Structure formats: C-alpha cells, structure tokens
JSON list of C-alpha atoms in Angstrom, two decimals:
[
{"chain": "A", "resi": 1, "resn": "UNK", "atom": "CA", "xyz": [-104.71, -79.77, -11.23]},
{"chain": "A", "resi": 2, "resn": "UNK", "atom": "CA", "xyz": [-108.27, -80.83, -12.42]},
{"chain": "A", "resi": 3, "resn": "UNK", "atom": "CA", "xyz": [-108.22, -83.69, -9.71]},
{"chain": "A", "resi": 4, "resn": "UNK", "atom": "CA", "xyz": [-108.54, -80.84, -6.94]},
{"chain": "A", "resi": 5, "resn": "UNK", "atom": "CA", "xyz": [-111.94, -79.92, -7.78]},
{"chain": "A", "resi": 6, "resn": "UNK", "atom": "CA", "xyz": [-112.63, -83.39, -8.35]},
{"chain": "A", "resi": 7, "resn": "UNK", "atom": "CA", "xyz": [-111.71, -84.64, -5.16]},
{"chain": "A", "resi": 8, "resn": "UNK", "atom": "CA", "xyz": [-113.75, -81.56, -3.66]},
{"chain": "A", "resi": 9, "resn": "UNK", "atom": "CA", "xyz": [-116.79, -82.85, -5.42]},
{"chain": "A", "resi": 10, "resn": "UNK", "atom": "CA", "xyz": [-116.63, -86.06, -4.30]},
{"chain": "A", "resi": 11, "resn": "UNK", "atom": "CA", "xyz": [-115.97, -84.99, -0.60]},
{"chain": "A", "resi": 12, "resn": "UNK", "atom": "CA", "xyz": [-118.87, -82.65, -1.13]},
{"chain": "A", "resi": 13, "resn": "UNK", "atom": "CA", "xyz": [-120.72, -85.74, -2.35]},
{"chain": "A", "resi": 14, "resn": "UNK", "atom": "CA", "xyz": [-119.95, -87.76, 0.38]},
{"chain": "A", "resi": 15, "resn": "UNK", "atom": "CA", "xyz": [-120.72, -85.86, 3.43]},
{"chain": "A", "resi": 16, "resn": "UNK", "atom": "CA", "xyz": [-119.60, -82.00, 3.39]},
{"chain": "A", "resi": 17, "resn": "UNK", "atom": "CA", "xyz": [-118.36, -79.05, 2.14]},
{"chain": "A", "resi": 18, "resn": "UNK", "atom": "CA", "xyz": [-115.48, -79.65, 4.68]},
{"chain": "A", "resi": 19, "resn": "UNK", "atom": "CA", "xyz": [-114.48, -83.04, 4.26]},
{"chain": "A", "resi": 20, "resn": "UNK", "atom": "CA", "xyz": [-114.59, -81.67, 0.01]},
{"chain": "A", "resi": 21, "resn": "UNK", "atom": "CA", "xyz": [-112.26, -78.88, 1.26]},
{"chain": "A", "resi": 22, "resn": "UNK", "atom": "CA", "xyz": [-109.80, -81.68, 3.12]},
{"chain": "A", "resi": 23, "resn": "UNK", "atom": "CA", "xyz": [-109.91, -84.10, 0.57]},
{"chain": "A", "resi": 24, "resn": "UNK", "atom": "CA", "xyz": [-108.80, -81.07, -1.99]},
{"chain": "A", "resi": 25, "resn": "UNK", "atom": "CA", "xyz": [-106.22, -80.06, 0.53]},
{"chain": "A", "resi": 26, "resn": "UNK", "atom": "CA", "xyz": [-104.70, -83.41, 0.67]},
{"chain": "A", "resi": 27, "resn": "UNK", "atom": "CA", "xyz": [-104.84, -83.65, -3.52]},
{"chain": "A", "resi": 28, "resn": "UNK", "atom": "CA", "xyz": [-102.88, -80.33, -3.56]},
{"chain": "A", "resi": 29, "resn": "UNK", "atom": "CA", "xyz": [-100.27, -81.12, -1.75]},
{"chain": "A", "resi": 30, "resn": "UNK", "atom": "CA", "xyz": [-99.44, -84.88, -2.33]},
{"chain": "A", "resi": 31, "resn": "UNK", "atom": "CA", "xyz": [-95.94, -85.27, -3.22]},
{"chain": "A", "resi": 32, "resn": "UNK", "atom": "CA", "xyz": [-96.55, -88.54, -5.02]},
{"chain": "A", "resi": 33, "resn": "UNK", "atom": "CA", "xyz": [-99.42, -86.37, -7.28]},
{"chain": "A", "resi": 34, "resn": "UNK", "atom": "CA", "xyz": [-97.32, -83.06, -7.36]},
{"chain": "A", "resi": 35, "resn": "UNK", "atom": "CA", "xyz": [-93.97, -85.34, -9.11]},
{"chain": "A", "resi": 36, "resn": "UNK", "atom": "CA", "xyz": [-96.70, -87.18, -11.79]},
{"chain": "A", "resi": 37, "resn": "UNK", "atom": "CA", "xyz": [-98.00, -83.97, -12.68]},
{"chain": "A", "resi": 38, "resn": "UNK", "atom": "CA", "xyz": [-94.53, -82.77, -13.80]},
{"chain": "A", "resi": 39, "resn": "UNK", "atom": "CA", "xyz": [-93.93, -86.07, -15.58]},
{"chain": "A", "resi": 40, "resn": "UNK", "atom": "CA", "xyz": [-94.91, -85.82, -19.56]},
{"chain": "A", "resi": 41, "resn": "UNK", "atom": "CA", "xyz": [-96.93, -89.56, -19.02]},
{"chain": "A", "resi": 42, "resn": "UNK", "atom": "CA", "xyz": [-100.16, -90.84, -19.14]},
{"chain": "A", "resi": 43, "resn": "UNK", "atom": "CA", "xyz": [-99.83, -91.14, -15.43]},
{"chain": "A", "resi": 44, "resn": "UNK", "atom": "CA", "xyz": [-101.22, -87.62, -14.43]},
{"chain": "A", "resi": 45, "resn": "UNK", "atom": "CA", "xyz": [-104.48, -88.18, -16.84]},
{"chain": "A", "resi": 46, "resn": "UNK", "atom": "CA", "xyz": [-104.68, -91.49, -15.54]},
{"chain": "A", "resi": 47, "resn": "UNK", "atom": "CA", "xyz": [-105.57, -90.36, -12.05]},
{"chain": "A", "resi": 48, "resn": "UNK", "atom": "CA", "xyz": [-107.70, -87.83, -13.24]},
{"chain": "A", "resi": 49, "resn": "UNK", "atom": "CA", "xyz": [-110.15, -90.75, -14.81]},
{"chain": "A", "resi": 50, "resn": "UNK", "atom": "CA", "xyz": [-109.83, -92.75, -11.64]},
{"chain": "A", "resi": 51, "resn": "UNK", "atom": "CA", "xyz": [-111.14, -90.02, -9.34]},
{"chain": "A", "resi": 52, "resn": "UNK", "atom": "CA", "xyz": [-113.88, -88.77, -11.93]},
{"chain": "A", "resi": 53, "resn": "UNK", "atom": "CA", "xyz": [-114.69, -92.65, -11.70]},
{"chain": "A", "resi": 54, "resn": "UNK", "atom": "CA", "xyz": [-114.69, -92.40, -8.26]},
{"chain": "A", "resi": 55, "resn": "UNK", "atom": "CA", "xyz": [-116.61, -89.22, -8.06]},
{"chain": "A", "resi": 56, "resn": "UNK", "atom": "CA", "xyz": [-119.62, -90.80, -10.29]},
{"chain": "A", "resi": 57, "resn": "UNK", "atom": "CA", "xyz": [-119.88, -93.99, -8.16]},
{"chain": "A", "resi": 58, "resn": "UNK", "atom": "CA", "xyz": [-120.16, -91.66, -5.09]},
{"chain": "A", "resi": 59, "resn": "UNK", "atom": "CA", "xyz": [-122.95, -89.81, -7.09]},
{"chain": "A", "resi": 60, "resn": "UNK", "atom": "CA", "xyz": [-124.66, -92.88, -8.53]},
{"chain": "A", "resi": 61, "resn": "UNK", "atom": "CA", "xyz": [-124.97, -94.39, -4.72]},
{"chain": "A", "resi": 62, "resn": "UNK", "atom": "CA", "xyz": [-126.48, -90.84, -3.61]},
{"chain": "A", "resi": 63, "resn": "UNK", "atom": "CA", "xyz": [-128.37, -90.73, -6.73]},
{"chain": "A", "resi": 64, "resn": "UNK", "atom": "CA", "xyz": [-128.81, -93.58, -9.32]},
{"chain": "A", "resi": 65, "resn": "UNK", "atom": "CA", "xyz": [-129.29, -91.57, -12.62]},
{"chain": "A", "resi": 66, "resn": "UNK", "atom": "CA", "xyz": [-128.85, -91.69, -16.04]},
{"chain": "A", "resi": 67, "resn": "UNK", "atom": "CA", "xyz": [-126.49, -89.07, -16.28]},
{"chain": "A", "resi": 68, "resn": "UNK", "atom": "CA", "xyz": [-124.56, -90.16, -13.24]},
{"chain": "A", "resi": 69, "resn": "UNK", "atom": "CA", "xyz": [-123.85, -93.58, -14.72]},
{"chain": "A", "resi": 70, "resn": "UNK", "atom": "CA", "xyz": [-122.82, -92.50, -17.84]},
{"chain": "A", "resi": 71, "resn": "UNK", "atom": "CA", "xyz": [-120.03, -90.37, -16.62]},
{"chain": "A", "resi": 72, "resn": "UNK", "atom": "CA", "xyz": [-119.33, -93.68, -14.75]},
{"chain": "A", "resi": 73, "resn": "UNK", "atom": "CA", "xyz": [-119.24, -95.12, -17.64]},
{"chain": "A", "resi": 74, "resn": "UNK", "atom": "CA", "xyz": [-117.36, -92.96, -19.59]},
{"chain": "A", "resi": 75, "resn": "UNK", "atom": "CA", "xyz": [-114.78, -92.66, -16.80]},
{"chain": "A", "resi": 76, "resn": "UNK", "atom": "CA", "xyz": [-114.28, -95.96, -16.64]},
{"chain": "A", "resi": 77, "resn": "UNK", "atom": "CA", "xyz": [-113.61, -96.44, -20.23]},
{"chain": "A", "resi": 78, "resn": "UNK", "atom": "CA", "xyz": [-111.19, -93.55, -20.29]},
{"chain": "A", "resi": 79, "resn": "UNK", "atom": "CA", "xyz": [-109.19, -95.30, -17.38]},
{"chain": "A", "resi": 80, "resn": "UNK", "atom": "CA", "xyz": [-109.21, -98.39, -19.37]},
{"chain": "A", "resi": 81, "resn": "UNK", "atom": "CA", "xyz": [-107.95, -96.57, -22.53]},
{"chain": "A", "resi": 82, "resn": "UNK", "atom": "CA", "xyz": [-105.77, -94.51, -21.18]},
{"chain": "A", "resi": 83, "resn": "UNK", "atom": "CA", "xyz": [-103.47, -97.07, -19.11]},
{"chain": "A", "resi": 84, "resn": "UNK", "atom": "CA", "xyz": [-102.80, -100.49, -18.52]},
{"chain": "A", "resi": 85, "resn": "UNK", "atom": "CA", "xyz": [-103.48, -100.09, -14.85]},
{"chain": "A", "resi": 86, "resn": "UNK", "atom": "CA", "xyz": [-107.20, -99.43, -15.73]},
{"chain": "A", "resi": 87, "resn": "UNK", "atom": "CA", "xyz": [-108.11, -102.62, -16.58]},
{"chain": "A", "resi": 88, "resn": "UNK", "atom": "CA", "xyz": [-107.46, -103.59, -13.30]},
{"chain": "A", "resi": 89, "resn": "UNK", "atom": "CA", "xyz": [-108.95, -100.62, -11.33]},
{"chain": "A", "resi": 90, "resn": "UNK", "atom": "CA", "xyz": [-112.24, -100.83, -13.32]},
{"chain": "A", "resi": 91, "resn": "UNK", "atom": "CA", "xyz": [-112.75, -104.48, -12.16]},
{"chain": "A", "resi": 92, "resn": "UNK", "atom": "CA", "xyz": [-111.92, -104.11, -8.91]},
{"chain": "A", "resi": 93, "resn": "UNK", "atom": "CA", "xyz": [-114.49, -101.23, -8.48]},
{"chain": "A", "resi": 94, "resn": "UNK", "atom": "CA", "xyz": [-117.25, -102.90, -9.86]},
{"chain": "A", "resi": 95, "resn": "UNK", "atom": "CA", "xyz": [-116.63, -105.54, -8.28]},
{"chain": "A", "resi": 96, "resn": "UNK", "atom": "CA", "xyz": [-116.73, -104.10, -4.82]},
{"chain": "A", "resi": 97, "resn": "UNK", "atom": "CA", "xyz": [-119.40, -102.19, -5.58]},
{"chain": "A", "resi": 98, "resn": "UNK", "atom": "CA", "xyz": [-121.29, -104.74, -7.21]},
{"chain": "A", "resi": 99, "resn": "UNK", "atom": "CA", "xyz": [-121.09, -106.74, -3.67]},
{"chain": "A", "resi": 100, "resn": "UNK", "atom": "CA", "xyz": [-122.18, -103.84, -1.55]},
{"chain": "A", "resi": 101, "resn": "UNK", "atom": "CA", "xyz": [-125.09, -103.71, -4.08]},
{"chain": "A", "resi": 102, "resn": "UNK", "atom": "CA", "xyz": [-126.26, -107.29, -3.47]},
{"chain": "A", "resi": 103, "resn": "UNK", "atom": "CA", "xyz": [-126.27, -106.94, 0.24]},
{"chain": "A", "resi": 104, "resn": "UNK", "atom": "CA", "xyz": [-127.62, -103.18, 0.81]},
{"chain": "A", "resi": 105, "resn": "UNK", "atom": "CA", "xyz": [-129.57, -102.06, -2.03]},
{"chain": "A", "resi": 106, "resn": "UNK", "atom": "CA", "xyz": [-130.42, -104.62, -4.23]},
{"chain": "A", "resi": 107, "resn": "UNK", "atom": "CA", "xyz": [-133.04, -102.66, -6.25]},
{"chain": "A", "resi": 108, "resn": "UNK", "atom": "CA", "xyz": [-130.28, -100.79, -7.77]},
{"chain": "A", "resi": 109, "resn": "UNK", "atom": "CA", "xyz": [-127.94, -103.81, -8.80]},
{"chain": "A", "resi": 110, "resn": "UNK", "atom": "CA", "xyz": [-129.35, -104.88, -12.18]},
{"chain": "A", "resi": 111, "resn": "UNK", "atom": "CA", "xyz": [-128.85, -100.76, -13.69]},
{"chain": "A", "resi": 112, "resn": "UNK", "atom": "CA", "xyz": [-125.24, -100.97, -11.93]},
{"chain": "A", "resi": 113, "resn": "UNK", "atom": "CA", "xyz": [-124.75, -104.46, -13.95]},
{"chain": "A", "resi": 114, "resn": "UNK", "atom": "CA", "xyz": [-125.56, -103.16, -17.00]},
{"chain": "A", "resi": 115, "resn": "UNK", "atom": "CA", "xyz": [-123.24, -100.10, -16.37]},
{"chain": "A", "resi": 116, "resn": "UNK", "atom": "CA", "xyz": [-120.72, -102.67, -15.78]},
{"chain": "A", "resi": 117, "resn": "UNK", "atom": "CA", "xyz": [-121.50, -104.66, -18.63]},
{"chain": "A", "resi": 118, "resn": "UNK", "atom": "CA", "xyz": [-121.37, -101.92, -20.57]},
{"chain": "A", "resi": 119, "resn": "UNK", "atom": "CA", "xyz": [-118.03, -100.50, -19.72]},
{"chain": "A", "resi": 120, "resn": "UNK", "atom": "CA", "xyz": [-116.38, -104.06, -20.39]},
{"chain": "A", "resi": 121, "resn": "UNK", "atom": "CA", "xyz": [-117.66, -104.53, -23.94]},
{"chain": "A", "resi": 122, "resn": "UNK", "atom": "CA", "xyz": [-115.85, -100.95, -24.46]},
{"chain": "A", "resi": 123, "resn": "UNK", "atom": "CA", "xyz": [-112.80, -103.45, -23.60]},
{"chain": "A", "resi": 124, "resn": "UNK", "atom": "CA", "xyz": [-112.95, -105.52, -26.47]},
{"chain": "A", "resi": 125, "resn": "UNK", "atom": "CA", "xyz": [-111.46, -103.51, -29.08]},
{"chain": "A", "resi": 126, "resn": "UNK", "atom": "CA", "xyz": [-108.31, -102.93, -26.83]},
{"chain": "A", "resi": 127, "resn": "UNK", "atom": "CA", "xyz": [-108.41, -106.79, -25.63]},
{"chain": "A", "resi": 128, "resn": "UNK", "atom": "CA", "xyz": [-108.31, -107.58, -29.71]},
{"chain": "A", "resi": 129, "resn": "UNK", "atom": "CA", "xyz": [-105.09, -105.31, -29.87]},
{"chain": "A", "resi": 130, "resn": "UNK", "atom": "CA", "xyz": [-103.19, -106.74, -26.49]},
{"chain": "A", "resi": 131, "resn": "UNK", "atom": "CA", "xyz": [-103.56, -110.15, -27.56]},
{"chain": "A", "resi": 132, "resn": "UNK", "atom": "CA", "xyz": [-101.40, -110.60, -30.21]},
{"chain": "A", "resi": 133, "resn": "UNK", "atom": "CA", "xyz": [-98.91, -108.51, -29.15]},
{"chain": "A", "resi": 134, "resn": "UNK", "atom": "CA", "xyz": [-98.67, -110.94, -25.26]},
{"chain": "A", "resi": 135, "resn": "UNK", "atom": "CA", "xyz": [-95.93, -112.70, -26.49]},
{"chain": "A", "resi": 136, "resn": "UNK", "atom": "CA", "xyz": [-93.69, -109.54, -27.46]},
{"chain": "A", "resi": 137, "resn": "UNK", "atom": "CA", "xyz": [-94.83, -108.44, -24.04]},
{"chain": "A", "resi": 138, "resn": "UNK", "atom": "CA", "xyz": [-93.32, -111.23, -22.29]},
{"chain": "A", "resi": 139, "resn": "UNK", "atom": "CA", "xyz": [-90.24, -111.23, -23.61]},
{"chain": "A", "resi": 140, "resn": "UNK", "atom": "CA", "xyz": [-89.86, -107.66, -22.95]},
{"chain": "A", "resi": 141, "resn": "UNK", "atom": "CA", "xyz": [-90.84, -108.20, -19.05]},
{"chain": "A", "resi": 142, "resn": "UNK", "atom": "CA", "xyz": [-88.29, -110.82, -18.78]},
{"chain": "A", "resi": 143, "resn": "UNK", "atom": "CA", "xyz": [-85.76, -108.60, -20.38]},
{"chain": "A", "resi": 144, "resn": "UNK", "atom": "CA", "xyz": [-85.57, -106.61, -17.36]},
{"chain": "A", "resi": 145, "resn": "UNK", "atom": "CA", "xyz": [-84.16, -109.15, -15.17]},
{"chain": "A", "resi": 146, "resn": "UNK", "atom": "CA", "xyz": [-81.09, -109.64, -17.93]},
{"chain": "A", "resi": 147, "resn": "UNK", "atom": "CA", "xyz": [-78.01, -107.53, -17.87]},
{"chain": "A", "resi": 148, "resn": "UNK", "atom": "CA", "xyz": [-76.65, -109.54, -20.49]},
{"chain": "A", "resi": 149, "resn": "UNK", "atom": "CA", "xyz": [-73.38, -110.47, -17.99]},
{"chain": "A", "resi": 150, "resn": "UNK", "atom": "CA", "xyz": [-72.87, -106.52, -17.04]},
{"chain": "A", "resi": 151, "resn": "UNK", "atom": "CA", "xyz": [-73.64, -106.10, -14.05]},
{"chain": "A", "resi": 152, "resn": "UNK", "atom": "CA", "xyz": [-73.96, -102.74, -12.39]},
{"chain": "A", "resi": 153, "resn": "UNK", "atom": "CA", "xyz": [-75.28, -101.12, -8.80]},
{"chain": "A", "resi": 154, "resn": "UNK", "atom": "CA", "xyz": [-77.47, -98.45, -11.29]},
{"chain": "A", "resi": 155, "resn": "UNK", "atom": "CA", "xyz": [-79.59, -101.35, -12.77]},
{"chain": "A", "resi": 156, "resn": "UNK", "atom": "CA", "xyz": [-80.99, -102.06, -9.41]},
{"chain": "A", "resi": 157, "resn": "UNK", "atom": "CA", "xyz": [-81.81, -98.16, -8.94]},
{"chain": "A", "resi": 158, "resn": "UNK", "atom": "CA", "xyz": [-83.65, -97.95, -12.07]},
{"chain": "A", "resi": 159, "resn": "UNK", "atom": "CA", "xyz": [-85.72, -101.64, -11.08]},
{"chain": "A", "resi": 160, "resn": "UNK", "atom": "CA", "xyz": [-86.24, -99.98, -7.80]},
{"chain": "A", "resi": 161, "resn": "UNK", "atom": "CA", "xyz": [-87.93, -96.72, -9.74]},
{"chain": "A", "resi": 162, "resn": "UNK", "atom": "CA", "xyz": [-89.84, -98.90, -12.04]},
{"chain": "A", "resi": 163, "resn": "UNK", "atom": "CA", "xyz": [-91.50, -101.09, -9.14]},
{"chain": "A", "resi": 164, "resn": "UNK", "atom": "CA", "xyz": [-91.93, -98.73, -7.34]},
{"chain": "A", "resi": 165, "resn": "UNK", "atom": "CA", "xyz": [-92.20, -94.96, -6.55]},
{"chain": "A", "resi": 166, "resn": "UNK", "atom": "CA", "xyz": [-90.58, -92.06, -7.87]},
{"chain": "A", "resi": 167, "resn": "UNK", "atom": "CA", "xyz": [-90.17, -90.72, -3.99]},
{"chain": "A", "resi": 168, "resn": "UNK", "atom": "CA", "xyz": [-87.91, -93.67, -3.67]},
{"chain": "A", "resi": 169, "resn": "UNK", "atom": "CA", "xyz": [-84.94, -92.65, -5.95]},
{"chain": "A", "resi": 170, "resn": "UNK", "atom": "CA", "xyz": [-85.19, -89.24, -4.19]},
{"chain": "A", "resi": 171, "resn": "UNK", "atom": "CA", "xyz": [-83.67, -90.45, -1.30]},
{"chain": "A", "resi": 172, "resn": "UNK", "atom": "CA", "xyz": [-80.80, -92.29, -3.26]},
{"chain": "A", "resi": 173, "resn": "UNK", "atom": "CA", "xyz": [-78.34, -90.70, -4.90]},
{"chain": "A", "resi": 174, "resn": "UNK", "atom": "CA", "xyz": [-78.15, -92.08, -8.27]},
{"chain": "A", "resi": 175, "resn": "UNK", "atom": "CA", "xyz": [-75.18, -91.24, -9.85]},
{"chain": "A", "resi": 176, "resn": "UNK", "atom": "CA", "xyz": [-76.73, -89.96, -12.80]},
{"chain": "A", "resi": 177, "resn": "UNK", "atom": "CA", "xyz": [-78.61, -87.36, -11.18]},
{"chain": "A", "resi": 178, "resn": "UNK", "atom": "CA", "xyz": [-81.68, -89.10, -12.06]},
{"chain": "A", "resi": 179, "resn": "UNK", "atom": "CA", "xyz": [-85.02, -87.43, -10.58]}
]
C-alpha cells in the first residue's frame, strides 16, 4: 500500500501530477503487486525499498542534496538487507546511473560515488555472514533438481512457481489447490 504514494511521488518528480496519478494507478492495480502484498514475505517490503530507491535517485537528479542522497542511501541499504535480490538491484542502479553521470552531468558524479561507496561498505557486514554459509547454499540449490528417484508431475509445478511468477500457477491447476 505505501508504494502507491511512492510511485505518485516519483511520477510527480519526474514530470507531473498526472503521470504521479498514472504511475499510482498502475501500482494499485498490478496483479503481480496485489498477490505479494497478501503473501507474509519479505517480498512486499522489498519493493517498497526499491521504489523509495527509485524515488530518491529521481530526486537527487532534479536536486542533488544532502537529504536526497541519504534517503538514497538508506534505501539502498534497506533493499540490500532486506533481500537477496538487493544486492543485485543496488549495483545495477548505480551503475547505470553512475554512466549517465559521466556523460551528462559530470559535476555531480564524485557526490553520487561517494553515495555509492557508501551504500556498499553497509554490505560488508552481510557479505561477512553469506560467506561462510556459500557452501550450505549450494548444496541446497542443487537439491532442487533431485527427487531422490520419485518422480512426480507436482515437482515441476512447484519449480515452475519458484522460477518464476506466482500468476503462473494460477492458470494451472495444481492438484493441491496451491495459490
């Protein structure tokens, strides 16, 4: 729910009070959004961080300030913290925005590096953690793939939910009714 107002902010960033109002509209009523919301996972909370992240990079290109970058910041650590995705969206980001820094505003890259830097060196507690625990990881990915010689039509269904999205299984029936 507190991604609609987001989502209006950052339209309202952007360009307009219309294009805030769409962008809301389409947040609202996003099937994908509506089914993680109901879910009792990180998921929901996840996309929350990634549009507040979203919504302070929009406000630090209109307006490089303190403030704005440190809800960057802080955004960005939440998203790292609060899934495994976020690792990967926080990169991504910076790096696209860090290459639309070096060839339109270059005066503003070396406060969006730090920002960056920042935000990564938040990542080092977590990295500490992960590490040792890689191998157990592994083995638990692989695990997946092994039936153990019991074969049934349902593991596929639940590998097809787990890669992919929950919208998916709605239009098979599963025979355990699963949702």
């Amino acid at each position: 729910t507190l991604c609609i107002p987001v989502a209006y902010y950052t339209g309202k960033e952007l360009k307009s009070n219309s294009l805030g109002l769409i962008l809301a509209s389409f947040i609202a009523i996003n099937s994908l959004w509506i089914y993680y919301s109901q879910e009792v996972r990180i998921y929901s909370l996840f996309i929350l961080f990634v549009s507040l992240s979203i919504l302070f990079l929009v406000k630090i290109k209109n307006n490089p300030l303190f403030k704005n970058y440190l809800g960057f910041i802080l955004s960005n650590i939440a998203c790292i913290y609060s899934s495994s995705l976020g690792i990967n969206f926080v990169f991504i980001e910076l790096f696209a925005y860090t290459i639309y820094l070096l060839f339109y505003e270059r005066e503003n890259l070396k406060k969006f590096l730090y920002a960056g830097l920042i935000t990564l060196v938040a990542y080092i507690p977590l990295l500490a953690i992960m590490l040792p625990q890689l191998n157990t990881l592994n083995r638990g990915f692989l695990s997946v793939f092994d039936w153990g010689g019991k074969f049934k039509v349902e593991n596929i269904l639940f590998l097809i939910q787990d890669w992919f999205s929950p919208v998916i299984i709605n239009l098979v029936n599963h025979p355990y009714g699963y949702y």
